[in-house]
Structure formats: C-alpha cells, structure tokens
Short mmCIF file of C-alpha atoms and ligand atoms in Angstrom, two decimals:
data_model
loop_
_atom_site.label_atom_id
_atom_site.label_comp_id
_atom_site.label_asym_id
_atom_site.label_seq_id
_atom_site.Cartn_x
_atom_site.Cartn_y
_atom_site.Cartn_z
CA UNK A 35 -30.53 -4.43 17.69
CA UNK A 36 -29.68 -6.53 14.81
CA UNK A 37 -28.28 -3.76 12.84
CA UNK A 38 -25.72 -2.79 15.04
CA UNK A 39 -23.74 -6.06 14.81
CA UNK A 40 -24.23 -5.92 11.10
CA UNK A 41 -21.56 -3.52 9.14
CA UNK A 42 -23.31 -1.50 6.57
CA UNK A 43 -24.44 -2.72 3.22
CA UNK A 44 -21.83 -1.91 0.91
CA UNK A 45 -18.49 -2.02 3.52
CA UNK A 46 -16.56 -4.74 4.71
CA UNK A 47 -14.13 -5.90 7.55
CA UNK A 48 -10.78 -6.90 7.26
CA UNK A 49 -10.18 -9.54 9.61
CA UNK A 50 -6.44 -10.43 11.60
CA UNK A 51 -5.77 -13.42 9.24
CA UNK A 52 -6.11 -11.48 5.93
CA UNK A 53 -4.47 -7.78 6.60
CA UNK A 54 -0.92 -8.99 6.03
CA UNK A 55 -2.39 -9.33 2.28
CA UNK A 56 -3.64 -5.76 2.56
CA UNK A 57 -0.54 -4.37 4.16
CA UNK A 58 1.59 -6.17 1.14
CA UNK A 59 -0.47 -4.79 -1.89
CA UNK A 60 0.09 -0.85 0.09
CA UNK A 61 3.10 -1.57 0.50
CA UNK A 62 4.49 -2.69 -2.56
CA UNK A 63 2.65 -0.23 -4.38
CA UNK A 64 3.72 2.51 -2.71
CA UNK A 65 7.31 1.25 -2.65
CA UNK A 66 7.47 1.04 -6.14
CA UNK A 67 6.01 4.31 -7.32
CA UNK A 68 9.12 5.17 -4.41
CA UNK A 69 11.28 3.95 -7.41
CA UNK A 70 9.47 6.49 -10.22
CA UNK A 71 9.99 9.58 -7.39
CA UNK A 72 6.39 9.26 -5.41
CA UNK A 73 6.21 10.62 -2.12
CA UNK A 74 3.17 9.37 -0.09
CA UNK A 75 0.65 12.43 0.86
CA UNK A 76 -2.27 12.07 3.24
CA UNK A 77 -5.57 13.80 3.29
CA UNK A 78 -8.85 14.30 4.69
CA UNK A 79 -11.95 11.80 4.72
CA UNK A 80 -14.07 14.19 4.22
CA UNK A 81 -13.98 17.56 1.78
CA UNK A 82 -16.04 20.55 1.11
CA UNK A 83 -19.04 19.07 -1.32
CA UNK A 84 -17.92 22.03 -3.55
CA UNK A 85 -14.52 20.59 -4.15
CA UNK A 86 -15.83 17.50 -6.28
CA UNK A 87 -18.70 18.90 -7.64
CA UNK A 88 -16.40 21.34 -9.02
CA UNK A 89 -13.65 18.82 -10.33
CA UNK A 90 -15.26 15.67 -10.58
CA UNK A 91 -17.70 16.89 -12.55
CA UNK A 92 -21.79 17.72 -11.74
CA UNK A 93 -23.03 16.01 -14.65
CA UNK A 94 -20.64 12.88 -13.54
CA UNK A 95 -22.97 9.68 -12.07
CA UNK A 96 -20.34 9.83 -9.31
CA UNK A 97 -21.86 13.45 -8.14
CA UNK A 98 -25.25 13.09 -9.51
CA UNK A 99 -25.74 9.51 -7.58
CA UNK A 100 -22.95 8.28 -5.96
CA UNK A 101 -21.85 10.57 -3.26
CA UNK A 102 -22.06 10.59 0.74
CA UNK A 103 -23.15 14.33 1.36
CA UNK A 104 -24.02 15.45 4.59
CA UNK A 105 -24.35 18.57 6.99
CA UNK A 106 -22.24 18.86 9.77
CA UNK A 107 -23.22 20.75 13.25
CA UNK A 108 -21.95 23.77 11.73
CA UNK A 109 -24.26 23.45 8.58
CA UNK A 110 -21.45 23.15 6.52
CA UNK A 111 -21.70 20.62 3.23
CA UNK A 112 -19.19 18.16 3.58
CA UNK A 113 -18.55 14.89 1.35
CA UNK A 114 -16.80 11.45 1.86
CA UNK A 115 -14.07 11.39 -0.53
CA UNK A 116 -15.67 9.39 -3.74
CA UNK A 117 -12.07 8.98 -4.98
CA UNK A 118 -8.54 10.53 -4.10
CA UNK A 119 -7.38 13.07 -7.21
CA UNK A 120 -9.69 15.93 -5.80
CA UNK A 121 -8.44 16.60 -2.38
CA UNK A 122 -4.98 15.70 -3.31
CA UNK A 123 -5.02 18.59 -5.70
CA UNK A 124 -6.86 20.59 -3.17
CA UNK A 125 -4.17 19.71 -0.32
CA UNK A 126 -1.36 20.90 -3.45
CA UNK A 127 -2.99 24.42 -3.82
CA UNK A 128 -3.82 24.79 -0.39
CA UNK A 129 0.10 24.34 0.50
CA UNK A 130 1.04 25.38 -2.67
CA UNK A 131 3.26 22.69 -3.37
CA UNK A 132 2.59 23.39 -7.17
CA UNK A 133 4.85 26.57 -6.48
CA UNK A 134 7.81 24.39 -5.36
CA UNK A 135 9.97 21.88 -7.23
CA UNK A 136 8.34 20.59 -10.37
CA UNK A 137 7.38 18.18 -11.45
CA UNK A 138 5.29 17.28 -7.66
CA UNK A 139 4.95 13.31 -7.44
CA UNK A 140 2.61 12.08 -4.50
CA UNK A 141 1.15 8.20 -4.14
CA UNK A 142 -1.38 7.72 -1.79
CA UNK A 143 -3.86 5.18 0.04
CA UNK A 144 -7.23 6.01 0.67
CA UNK A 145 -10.66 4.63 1.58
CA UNK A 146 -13.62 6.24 -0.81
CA UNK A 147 -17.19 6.47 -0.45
CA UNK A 148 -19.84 5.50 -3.44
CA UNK A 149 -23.35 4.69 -3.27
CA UNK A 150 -23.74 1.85 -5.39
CA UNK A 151 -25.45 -1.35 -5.99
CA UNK A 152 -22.72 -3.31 -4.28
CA UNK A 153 -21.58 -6.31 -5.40
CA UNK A 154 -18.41 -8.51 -6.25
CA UNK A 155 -15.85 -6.11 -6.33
CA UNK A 156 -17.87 -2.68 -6.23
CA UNK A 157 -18.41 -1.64 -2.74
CA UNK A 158 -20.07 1.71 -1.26
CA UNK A 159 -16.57 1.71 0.91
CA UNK A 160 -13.32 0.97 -0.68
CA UNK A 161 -9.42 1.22 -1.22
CA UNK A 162 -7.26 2.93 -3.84
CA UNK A 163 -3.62 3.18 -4.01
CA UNK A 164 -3.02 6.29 -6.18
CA UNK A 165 -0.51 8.82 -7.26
CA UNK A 166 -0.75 12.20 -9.20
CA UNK A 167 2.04 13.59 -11.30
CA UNK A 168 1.78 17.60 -11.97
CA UNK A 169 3.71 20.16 -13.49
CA UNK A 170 4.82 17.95 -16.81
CA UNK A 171 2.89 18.41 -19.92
CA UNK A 172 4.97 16.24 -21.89
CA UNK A 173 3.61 13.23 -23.28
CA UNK A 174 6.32 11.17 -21.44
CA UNK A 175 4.58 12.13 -17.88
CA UNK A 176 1.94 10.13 -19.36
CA UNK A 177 4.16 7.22 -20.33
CA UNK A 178 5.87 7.63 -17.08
CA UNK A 179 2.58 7.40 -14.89
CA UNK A 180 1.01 4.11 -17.06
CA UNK A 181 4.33 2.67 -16.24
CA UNK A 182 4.37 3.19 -12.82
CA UNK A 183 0.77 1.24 -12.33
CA UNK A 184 2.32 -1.64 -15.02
CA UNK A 185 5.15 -1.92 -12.74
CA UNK A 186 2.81 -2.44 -9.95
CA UNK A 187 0.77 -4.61 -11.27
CA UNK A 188 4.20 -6.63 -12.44
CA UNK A 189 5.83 -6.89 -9.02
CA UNK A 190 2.26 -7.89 -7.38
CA UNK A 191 2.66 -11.12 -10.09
CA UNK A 192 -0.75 -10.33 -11.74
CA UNK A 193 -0.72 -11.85 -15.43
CA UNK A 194 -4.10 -11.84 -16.76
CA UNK A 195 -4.41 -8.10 -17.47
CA UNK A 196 -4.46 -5.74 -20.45
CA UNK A 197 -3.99 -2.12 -20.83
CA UNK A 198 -5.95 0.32 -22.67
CA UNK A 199 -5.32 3.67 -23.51
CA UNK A 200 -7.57 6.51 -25.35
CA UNK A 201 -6.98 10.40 -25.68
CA UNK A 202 -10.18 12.01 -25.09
CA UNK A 203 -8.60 15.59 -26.17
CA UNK A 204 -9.13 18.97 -24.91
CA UNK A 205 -11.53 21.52 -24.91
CA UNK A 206 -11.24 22.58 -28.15
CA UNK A 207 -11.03 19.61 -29.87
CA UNK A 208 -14.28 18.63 -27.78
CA UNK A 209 -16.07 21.88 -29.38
CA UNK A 210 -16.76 19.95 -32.58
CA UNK A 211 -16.87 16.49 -30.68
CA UNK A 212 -19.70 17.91 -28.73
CA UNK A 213 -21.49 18.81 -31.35
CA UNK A 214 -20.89 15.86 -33.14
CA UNK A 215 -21.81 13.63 -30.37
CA UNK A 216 -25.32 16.11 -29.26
CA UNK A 217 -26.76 15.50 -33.53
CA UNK A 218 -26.12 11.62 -33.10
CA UNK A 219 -27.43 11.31 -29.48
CA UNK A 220 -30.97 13.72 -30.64
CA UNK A 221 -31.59 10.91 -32.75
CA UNK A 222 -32.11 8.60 -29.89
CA UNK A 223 -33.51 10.74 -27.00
CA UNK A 224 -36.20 9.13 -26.85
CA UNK A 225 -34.94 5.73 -25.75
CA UNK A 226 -32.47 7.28 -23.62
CA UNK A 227 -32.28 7.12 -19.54
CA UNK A 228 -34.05 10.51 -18.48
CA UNK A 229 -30.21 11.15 -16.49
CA UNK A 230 -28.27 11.04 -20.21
CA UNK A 231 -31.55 12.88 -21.69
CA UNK A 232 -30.36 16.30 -19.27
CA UNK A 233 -26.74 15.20 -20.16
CA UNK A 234 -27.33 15.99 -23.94
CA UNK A 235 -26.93 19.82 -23.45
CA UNK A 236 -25.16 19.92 -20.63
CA UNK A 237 -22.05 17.61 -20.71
CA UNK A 238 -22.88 14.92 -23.79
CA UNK A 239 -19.63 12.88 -23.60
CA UNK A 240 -21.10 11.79 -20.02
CA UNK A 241 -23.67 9.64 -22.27
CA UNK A 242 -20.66 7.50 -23.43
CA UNK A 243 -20.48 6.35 -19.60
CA UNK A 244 -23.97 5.84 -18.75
CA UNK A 245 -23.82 1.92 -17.26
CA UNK A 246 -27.52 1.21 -18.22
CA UNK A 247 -28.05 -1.00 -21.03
CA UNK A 248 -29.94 0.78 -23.46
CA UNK A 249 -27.77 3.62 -23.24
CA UNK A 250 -24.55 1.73 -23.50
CA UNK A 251 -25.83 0.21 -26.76
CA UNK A 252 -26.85 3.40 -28.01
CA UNK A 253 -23.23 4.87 -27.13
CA UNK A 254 -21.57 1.63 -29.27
CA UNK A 255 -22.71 3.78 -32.80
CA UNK A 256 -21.41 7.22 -31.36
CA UNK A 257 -19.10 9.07 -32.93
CA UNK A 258 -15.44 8.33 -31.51
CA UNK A 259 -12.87 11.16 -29.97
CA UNK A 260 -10.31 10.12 -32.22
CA UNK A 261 -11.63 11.21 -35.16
CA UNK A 262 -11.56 14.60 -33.10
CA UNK A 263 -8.56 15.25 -31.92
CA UNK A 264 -7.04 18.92 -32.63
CA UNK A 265 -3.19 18.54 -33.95
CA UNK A 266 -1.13 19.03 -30.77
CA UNK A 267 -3.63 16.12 -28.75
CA UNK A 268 -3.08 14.15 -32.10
CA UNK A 269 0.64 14.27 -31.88
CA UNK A 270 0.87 13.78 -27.76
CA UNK A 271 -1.02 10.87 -27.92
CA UNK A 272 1.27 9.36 -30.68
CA UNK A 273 4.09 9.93 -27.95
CA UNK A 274 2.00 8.36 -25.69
CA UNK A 275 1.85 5.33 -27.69
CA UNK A 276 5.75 5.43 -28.69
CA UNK A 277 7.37 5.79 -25.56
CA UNK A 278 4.79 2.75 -24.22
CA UNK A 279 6.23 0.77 -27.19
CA UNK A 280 9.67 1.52 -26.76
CA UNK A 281 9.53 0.10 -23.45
CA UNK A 282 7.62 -2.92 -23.71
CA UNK A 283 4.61 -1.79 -22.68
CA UNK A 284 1.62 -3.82 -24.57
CA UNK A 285 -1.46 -1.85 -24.67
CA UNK A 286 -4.24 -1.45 -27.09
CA UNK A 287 -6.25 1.60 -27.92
CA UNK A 288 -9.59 1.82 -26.90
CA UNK A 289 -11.78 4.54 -28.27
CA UNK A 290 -14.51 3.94 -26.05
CA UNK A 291 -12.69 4.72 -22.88
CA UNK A 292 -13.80 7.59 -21.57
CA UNK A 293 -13.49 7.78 -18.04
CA UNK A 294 -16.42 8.96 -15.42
CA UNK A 295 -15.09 11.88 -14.22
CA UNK A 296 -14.98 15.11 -16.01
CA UNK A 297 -12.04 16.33 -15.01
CA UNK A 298 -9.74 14.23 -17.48
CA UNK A 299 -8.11 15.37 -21.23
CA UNK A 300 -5.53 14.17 -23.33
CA UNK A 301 -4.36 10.20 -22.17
CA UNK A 302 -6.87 8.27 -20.33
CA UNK A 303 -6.20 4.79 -19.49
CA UNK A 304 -7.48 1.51 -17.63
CA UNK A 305 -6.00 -1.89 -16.87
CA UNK A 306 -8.50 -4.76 -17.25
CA UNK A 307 -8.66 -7.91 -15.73
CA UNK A 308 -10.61 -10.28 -17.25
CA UNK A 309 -11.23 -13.31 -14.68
CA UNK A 310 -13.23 -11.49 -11.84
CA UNK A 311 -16.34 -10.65 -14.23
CA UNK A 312 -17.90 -7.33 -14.67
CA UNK A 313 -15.79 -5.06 -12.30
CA UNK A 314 -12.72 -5.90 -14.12
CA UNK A 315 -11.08 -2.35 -14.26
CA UNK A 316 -8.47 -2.39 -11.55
CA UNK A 317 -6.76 0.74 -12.27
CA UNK A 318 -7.91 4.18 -13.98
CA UNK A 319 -6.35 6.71 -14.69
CA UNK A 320 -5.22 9.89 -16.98
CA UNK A 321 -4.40 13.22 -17.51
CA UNK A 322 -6.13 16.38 -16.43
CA UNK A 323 -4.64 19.51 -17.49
CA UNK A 324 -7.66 21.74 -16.43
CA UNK A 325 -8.33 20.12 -12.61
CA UNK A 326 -6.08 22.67 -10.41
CA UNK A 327 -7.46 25.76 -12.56
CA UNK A 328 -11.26 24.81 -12.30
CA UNK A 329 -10.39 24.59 -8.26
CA UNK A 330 -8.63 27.57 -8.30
CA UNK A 331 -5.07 28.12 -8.69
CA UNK A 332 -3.53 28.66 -11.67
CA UNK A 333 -3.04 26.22 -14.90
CA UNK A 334 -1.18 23.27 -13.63
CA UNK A 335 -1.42 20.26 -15.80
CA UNK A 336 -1.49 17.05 -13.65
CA UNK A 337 -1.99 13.34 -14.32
CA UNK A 338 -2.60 10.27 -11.99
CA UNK A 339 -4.40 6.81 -11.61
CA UNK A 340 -6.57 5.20 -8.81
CA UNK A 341 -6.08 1.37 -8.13
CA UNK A 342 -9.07 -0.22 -6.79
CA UNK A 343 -7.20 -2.54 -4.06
CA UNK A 344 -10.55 -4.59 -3.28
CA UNK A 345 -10.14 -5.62 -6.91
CA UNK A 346 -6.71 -6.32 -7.13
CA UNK A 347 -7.17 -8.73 -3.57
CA UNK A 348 -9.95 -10.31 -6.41
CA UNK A 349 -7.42 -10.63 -8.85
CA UNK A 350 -4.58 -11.77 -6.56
CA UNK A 351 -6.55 -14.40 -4.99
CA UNK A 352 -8.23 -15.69 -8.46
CA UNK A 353 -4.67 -15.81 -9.89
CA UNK A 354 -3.06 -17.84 -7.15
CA UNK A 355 -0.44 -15.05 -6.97
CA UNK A 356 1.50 -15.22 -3.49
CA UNK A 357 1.78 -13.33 -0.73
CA UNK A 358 4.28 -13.41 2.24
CA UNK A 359 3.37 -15.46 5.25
CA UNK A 360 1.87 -13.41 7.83
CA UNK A 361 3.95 -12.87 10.86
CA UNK A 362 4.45 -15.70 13.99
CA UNK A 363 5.32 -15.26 17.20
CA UNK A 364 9.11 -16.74 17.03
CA UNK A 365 8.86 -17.49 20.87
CA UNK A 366 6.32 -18.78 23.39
CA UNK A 367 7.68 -18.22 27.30
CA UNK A 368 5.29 -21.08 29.33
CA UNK A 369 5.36 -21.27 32.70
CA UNK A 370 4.25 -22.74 35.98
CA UNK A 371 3.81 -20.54 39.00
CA UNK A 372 3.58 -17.55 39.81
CA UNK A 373 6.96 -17.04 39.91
CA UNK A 374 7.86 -18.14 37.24
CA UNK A 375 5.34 -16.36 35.48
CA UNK A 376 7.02 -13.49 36.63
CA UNK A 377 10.22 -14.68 34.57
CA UNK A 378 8.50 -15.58 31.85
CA UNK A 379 6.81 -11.78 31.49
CA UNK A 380 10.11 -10.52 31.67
CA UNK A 381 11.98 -12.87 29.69
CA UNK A 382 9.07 -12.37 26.85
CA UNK A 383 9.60 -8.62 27.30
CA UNK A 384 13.35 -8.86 26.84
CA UNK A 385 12.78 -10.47 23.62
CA UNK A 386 10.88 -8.73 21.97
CA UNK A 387 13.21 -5.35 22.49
CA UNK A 388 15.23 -7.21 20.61
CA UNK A 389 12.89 -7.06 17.59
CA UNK A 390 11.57 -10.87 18.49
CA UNK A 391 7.99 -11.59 18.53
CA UNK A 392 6.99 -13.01 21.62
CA UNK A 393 4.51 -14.27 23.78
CA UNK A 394 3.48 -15.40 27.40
CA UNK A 395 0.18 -16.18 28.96
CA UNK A 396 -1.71 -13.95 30.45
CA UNK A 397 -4.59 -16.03 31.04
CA UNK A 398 -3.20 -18.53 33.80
CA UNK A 399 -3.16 -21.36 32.13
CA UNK A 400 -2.23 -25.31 32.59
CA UNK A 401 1.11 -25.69 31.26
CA UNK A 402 -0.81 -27.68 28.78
CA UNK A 403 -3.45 -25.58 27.86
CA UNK A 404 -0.34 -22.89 27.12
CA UNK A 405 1.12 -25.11 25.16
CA UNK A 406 -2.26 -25.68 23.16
CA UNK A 407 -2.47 -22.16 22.65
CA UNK A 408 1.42 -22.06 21.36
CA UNK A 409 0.61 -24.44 18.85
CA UNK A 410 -2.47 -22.45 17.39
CA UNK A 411 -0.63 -19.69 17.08
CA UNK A 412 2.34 -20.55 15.29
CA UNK A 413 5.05 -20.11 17.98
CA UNK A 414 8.53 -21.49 16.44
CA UNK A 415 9.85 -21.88 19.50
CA UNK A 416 8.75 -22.81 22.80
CA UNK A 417 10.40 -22.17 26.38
CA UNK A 418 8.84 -23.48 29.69
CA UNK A 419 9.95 -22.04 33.00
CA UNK A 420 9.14 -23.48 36.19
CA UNK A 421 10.94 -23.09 39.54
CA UNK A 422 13.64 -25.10 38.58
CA UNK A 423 14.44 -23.03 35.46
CA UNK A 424 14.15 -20.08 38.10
CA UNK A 425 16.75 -20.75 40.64
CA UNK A 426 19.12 -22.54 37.64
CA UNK A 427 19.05 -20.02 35.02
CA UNK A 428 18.88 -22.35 32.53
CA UNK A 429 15.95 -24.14 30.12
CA UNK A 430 15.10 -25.96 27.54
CA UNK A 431 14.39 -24.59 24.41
CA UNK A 432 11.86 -26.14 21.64
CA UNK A 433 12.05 -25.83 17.87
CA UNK A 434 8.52 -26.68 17.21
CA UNK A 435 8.74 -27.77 13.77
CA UNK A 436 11.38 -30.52 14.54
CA UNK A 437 10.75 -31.03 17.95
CA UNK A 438 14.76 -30.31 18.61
CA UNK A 439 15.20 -29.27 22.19
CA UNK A 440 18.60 -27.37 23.75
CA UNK A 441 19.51 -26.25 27.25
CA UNK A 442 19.99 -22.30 26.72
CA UNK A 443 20.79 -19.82 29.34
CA UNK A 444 17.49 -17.79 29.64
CA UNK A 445 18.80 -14.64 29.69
CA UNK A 446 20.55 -15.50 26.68
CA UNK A 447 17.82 -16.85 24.49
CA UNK A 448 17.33 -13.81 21.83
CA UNK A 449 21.36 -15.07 21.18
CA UNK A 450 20.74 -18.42 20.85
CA UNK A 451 17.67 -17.57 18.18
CA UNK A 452 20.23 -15.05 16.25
CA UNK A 453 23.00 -18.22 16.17
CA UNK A 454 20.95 -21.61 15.59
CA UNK A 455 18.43 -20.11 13.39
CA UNK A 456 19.77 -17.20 11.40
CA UNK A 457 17.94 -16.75 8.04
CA UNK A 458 14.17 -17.35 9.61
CA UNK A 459 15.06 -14.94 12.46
CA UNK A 460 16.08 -12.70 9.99
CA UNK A 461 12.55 -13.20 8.25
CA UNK A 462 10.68 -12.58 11.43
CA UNK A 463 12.19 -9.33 12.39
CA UNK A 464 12.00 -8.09 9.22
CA UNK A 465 8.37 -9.09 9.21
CA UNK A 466 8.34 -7.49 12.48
CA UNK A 467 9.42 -4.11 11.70
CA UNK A 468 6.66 -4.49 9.40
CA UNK A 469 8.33 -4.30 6.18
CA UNK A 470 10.52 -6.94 4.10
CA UNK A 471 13.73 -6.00 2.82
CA UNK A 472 14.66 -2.56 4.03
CA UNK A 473 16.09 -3.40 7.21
CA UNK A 474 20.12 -2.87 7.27
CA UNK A 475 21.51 -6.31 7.94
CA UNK A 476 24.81 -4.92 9.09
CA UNK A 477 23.22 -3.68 12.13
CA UNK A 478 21.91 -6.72 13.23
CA UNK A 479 24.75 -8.77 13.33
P1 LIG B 215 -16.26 1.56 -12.63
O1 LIG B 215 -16.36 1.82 -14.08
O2 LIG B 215 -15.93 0.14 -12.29
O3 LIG B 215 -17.44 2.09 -11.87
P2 LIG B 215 -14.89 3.99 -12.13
O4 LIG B 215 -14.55 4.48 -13.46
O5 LIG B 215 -16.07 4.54 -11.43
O6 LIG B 215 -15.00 2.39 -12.13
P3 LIG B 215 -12.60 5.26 -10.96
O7 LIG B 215 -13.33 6.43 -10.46
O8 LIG B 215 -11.72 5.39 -12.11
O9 LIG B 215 -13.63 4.05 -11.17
O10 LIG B 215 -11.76 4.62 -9.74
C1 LIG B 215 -10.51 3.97 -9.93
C2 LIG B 215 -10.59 2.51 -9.52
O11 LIG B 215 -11.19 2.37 -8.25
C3 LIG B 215 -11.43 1.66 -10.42
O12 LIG B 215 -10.70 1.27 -11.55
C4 LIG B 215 -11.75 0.49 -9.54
O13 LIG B 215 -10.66 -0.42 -9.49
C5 LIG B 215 -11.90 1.13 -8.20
N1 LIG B 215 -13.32 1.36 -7.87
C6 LIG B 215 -14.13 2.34 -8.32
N2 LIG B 215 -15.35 2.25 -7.77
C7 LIG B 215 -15.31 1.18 -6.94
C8 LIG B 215 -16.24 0.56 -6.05
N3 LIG B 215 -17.48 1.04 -5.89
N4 LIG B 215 -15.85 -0.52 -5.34
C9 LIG B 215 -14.61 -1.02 -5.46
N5 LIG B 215 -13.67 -0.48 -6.27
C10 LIG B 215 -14.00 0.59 -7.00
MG1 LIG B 216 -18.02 3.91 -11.14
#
C-alpha cells in the first residue's frame, strides 16, 4: 500500500505554491525564442523505439541504458521520449513541414524519460524547453540558435553561467578521427568499462562520454576533434566563433564537449552553471545535419538545444533570481445567511467575468472562520454581505493591507477595484489571463 502514495523514484510533484515559477521559466522561454521566429510545436509522449534508436544513436548510454521501452497491447515497441529533437524531427517529416517555408523554427516544452541514478538535478522524469532550427546550413543558424538560449538565460537573470562551444565535424572528418581515437583507446582496453570496450569498433567517439571514472580519465589523453576537422567544418566553426564575438557573446571552446547523442556534427554547445554541483549543464545543444536523413526524408540540416528546466529552477533558486508573485484572489465575497450567500455567489461570479479573481465560501462558514480563510489566502479585498447589504444594495468594502474600508454599491464593485486601485488591478488580471504583459491596456479602460 505504501507505494501507491509514494511517486516513483526518480519523478517529482509540483505543488500549487511553486508552479507559478514553472509557468514563468515556459513562458519566458518560449516568449523569447517568439522574438528569434520560434513557433511552439507539440508532440507525442511516447514514439516508436525505432525512432531514437535510429537518431539518438544505439551505441549512445541514453539507448543502451537510459530508456523507458515497453510493449503496448498491440505488441508494438514504443518509448518515452528520452529528450525532444527526435520526434520533433519525426512530427517535421511526417507533415512535411521541411517542404514548406525555410528555414522551419519550432520551441517546445516537454517532459522526458531517463533511467538514471537520480539525484540533485538528474531525474528519471524531467522538463526541457527546446527549439530546433532546420533548413540553414550557414554557420550563422548556429550563432543564431546559441543566442537564442543566451538570451534566455539573460532575461531569466541567471549570472553565474558560461558557454562552451566545440565542433565535433562531420563524417568525413571523423574517418581519420575514428581511427585516430580506436589506436589511442586499444592501448587502454583493458582498463576500460566493458560498455566503451564494444564502443571501440562500433562508435569510438561515444568513449569520450562514458561518465565512469576510469574511463573519463582515460578520455582526458585522447586525441581532440579539432585537430580533425576537414576545411569547410574548420572554416564554419570560425564563423561560429565570429558572429558569437561580434555580438557579445562570451564563450570558450571546449574540445572535450562532445555531446551524448550521436546524432550531432559541426557546432555543439553547453551552458554551465557552476553553483548547483555536478549536474551543472543546463542547456545542450548543436547541430545535426544528418538527423532527418538517417530517419528518412531527405538531407535537411537542422540544429537545436534542450534546456533542462529542473536545473534552471536549481539555478534560479541558488541565485536568488526573482520571480513574479503568484496570483491572489483580489476579492473575498463573505457572507451570513443563506441569502446572502446567494448574493455573494453571484456577486463573486460577476467579478470574476470581469477578469477579477474571486472567491466565496463554499464551505458554510462563521463569518469569522471566512474571514480566517481570506486572510490565508491572500484576498486584497474583502466584502461581507449580510441581509442588510441585501435589501440596501450597498457594503463595505476592505483593503486588507491598510485596513481602509468604503461603502460601494455591490453591483458596482469590479468599478470601484478598476478606479481606487488601478495599477495592482492591472497586475492581477494580467496575472489572471495567465500571462504578464501582453494584454492590450486600451481595452480595459
Ligand atoms: P548530462 O551530461 O547531465 O547527463 P545530457 O548530455 O545527457 O546531460 P542532453 O541530452 O543534452 O543531456 O539534455 C539537455 C539538457 O536536459 C541537459 O543539459 C540537462 O539540463 C537536462 N537533462 C538531461 N538529463 C537530465 C536528467 N536526467 N534530469 C534532469 N535534467 C536532465
Ligand atoms: Mg545524460
């Protein structure tokens, strides 16, 4: 019985008094990749297990250990999305929105599935804002798409993060990588973890990703991508680098970064945080010019990034950076009797039409106890109707913070709030539509 009032190992809840956090961090990252051309796209939980062994990669960890496979009733191999670049480029060949205006921008949010040891900030479920760029092969795609998750993580407030970048090339300059990297890593097979020992052949730029120790230390003497790089991946990346420069972008270049899943080339990127320990990596991202062909459709370059949004919370929270006050009710209708209940109900319904959060009891409560409850949840304003304020029409309204009290006619109190208290009525409707900011004033008024 236990386990059924337990969530499973790995996921968590996200309880009333922190989603307005949640709902910011979605929301301002989507809004700003709005600014860059990003349309939001939304896709299945589950795919066909063939879709990310195919583009995440089979040798990956992610595939080899990570994933949530399962039959359904149909015996059909399904997946839980490990991550959100797959299906969005299956959802993009399936509809062939490759085949329409170029370059396609989508930003998304998804939940993702990973078995892992979890721990402060890796889960088995979590959150990722992302967005995917295709149709651009130009190095300033890549610019564009590092600036777009910069921007983000500027407008969020978060200071205490770095970018790095790396090109890990193309198929041909991987040829001689490959071999490079399979005479180095022979050396050590022996002391390697048996999963990097079947990488060798097989995929041995996977090695440089292994997370356990021994290989990791082995990896540090590896041969590095850069010294790799064909002429055309040499030049891109130099864009790369440029544009970021010419814009302000700080970054520095980190040869080790190599991503962990296969389907990336070219520009590959992460933005570190360094005060929430080991799972600093809060965004990842790159280019992968060979994803939409090795699903299928023809050669499509694309690029993208996934934001982990349990880290950023991490990040937010550690930093002290500030989020908007969740919404309160701006009104609490009391009342005595059942008549006046009646009032209230309908007084509390009128209000809110007009965009004002609202409350009355529904519990039938002692005046007192409703005004108990009132106070606990934040009302601004408080009304109380008995008979009286039944047969007159008329009661007294409260401002709760300064305890300022005014006779109002009741059917005119969503008037009085728009008069006496203008700029935090204005607050709580916009927080009431749910968004700040993109509500036209003029129509209010
Ligand atoms: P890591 O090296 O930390 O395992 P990754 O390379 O596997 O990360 P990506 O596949 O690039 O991660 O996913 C993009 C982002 O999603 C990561 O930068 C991170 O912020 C977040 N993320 C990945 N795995 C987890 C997880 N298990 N729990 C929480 N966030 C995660
Ligand atoms: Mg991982």
């Amino acid at each position: 019985m236990a386990l059924i009032t337990k969530a499973p190992r790995g996921t968590q809840d996200v309880l009333p008094a922190e989603v307005h956090k949640w709902r910011y961090i979605e929301k301002t990252a989507l809004e700003t990749a709005e600014l860059y051309g990003f349309t939001e796209i939304r896709i299945p939980v589950f795919e066909h297990t063939e879709l990310f062994n195919r583009s995440v990669g089979d040798t990956t960890d992610v595939v080899q250990k990570e994933m949530y496979t399962f039959n359904d009733k149909g015996g059909r191999s399904l997946t839980l999305r490990p991550e959100g670049t797959a299906g969005v480029a299956r959802a993009v060949l399936e509809h062939n929105l490759n085949k329409e205006t170029l370059p396609l921008r989508v930003s998304y949010v998804v939940s993702c599935y990973r078995y892992e040891k979890p721990q402060a900030g890796r889960l088995r479920e979590f959150h990722q804002f992302g967005l995917e760029l295709f149709g651009a092969e130009s190095p300033m795609a890549d610019a564009e798409v590092i600036m777009v998750a910069n921007a983000i993580l500027q407008t969020l407030g978060i200071k205490d993060v770095a970018l790095e970048i790396n090109s890990i090339g193309c198929p041909k300059c991987r040829e001689e990588y490959h071999k490079a990297l399979r005479e180095y890593f022979t050396a050590h097979l022996d002391e390697m973890c048996e999963t990097c020992q079947g990488r060798l052949e097989t995929n041995p730029m996977r090695i440089l990703d292994c997370k356990s120790t021994i290989c990791s230390q082995i990896a540090e003497g590896a041969p590095r991508i850069l010294d790799y790089l064909c002429e055309d991946c040499q030049a891109h990346f130099e864009t790369v680098k440029d544009l970021l420069e010419n814009n302000g972008i700080d970054f520095t270049v980190n040869p080790t970064i190599v991503r962990g899943l296969d389907y990336y080339t070219r520009t590959v990127f992460e933005f570190v945080a360094t005060g929430i320990g080991a799972q600093g990596t809060v965004c990842g991202g790159g280019r992968y010019d060979g994803l939409i062909e090795e699903i299928g459709g023809s050669p499509t370059c694309g690029l993208g990034f996934g934001m982990g949004l349990e880290r950023l919370l991490l990040v937010m929270e550690q930093e002290g950076c500030e989020f908007p006050e969740p919404v309160r009710p701006k009104v609490y209708i009391a009342s005595i009797g059942e008549e006046a209940a009646k009032t209230a109900a309908f007084l509390t319904e009128s209000l809110r039409r007009e965009g004002f959060p609202a409350q009355c009891d529904l519990m039938n409560r002692s005046v007192k106890a409703q005004m108990k409850y009132a106070d606990k949840i934040g009302a601004q304003y408080t009304v109380v109707i008995g008979d009286d304020e039944v047969d007159s029409g008329s009661a007294k309204i409260k401002n709760m913070e300064t305890g300022e009290q005014c006779e109002v006619n009741i059917i005119e109190i969503a008037e009085y709030l728009y008069d006496v208290d203008y700029e935090s009525t204005l607050e709580s409707l916009q927080n009431a539509a749910g968004s700040i900011g993109d509500i036209d004033l003029s129509k209010l008024l």
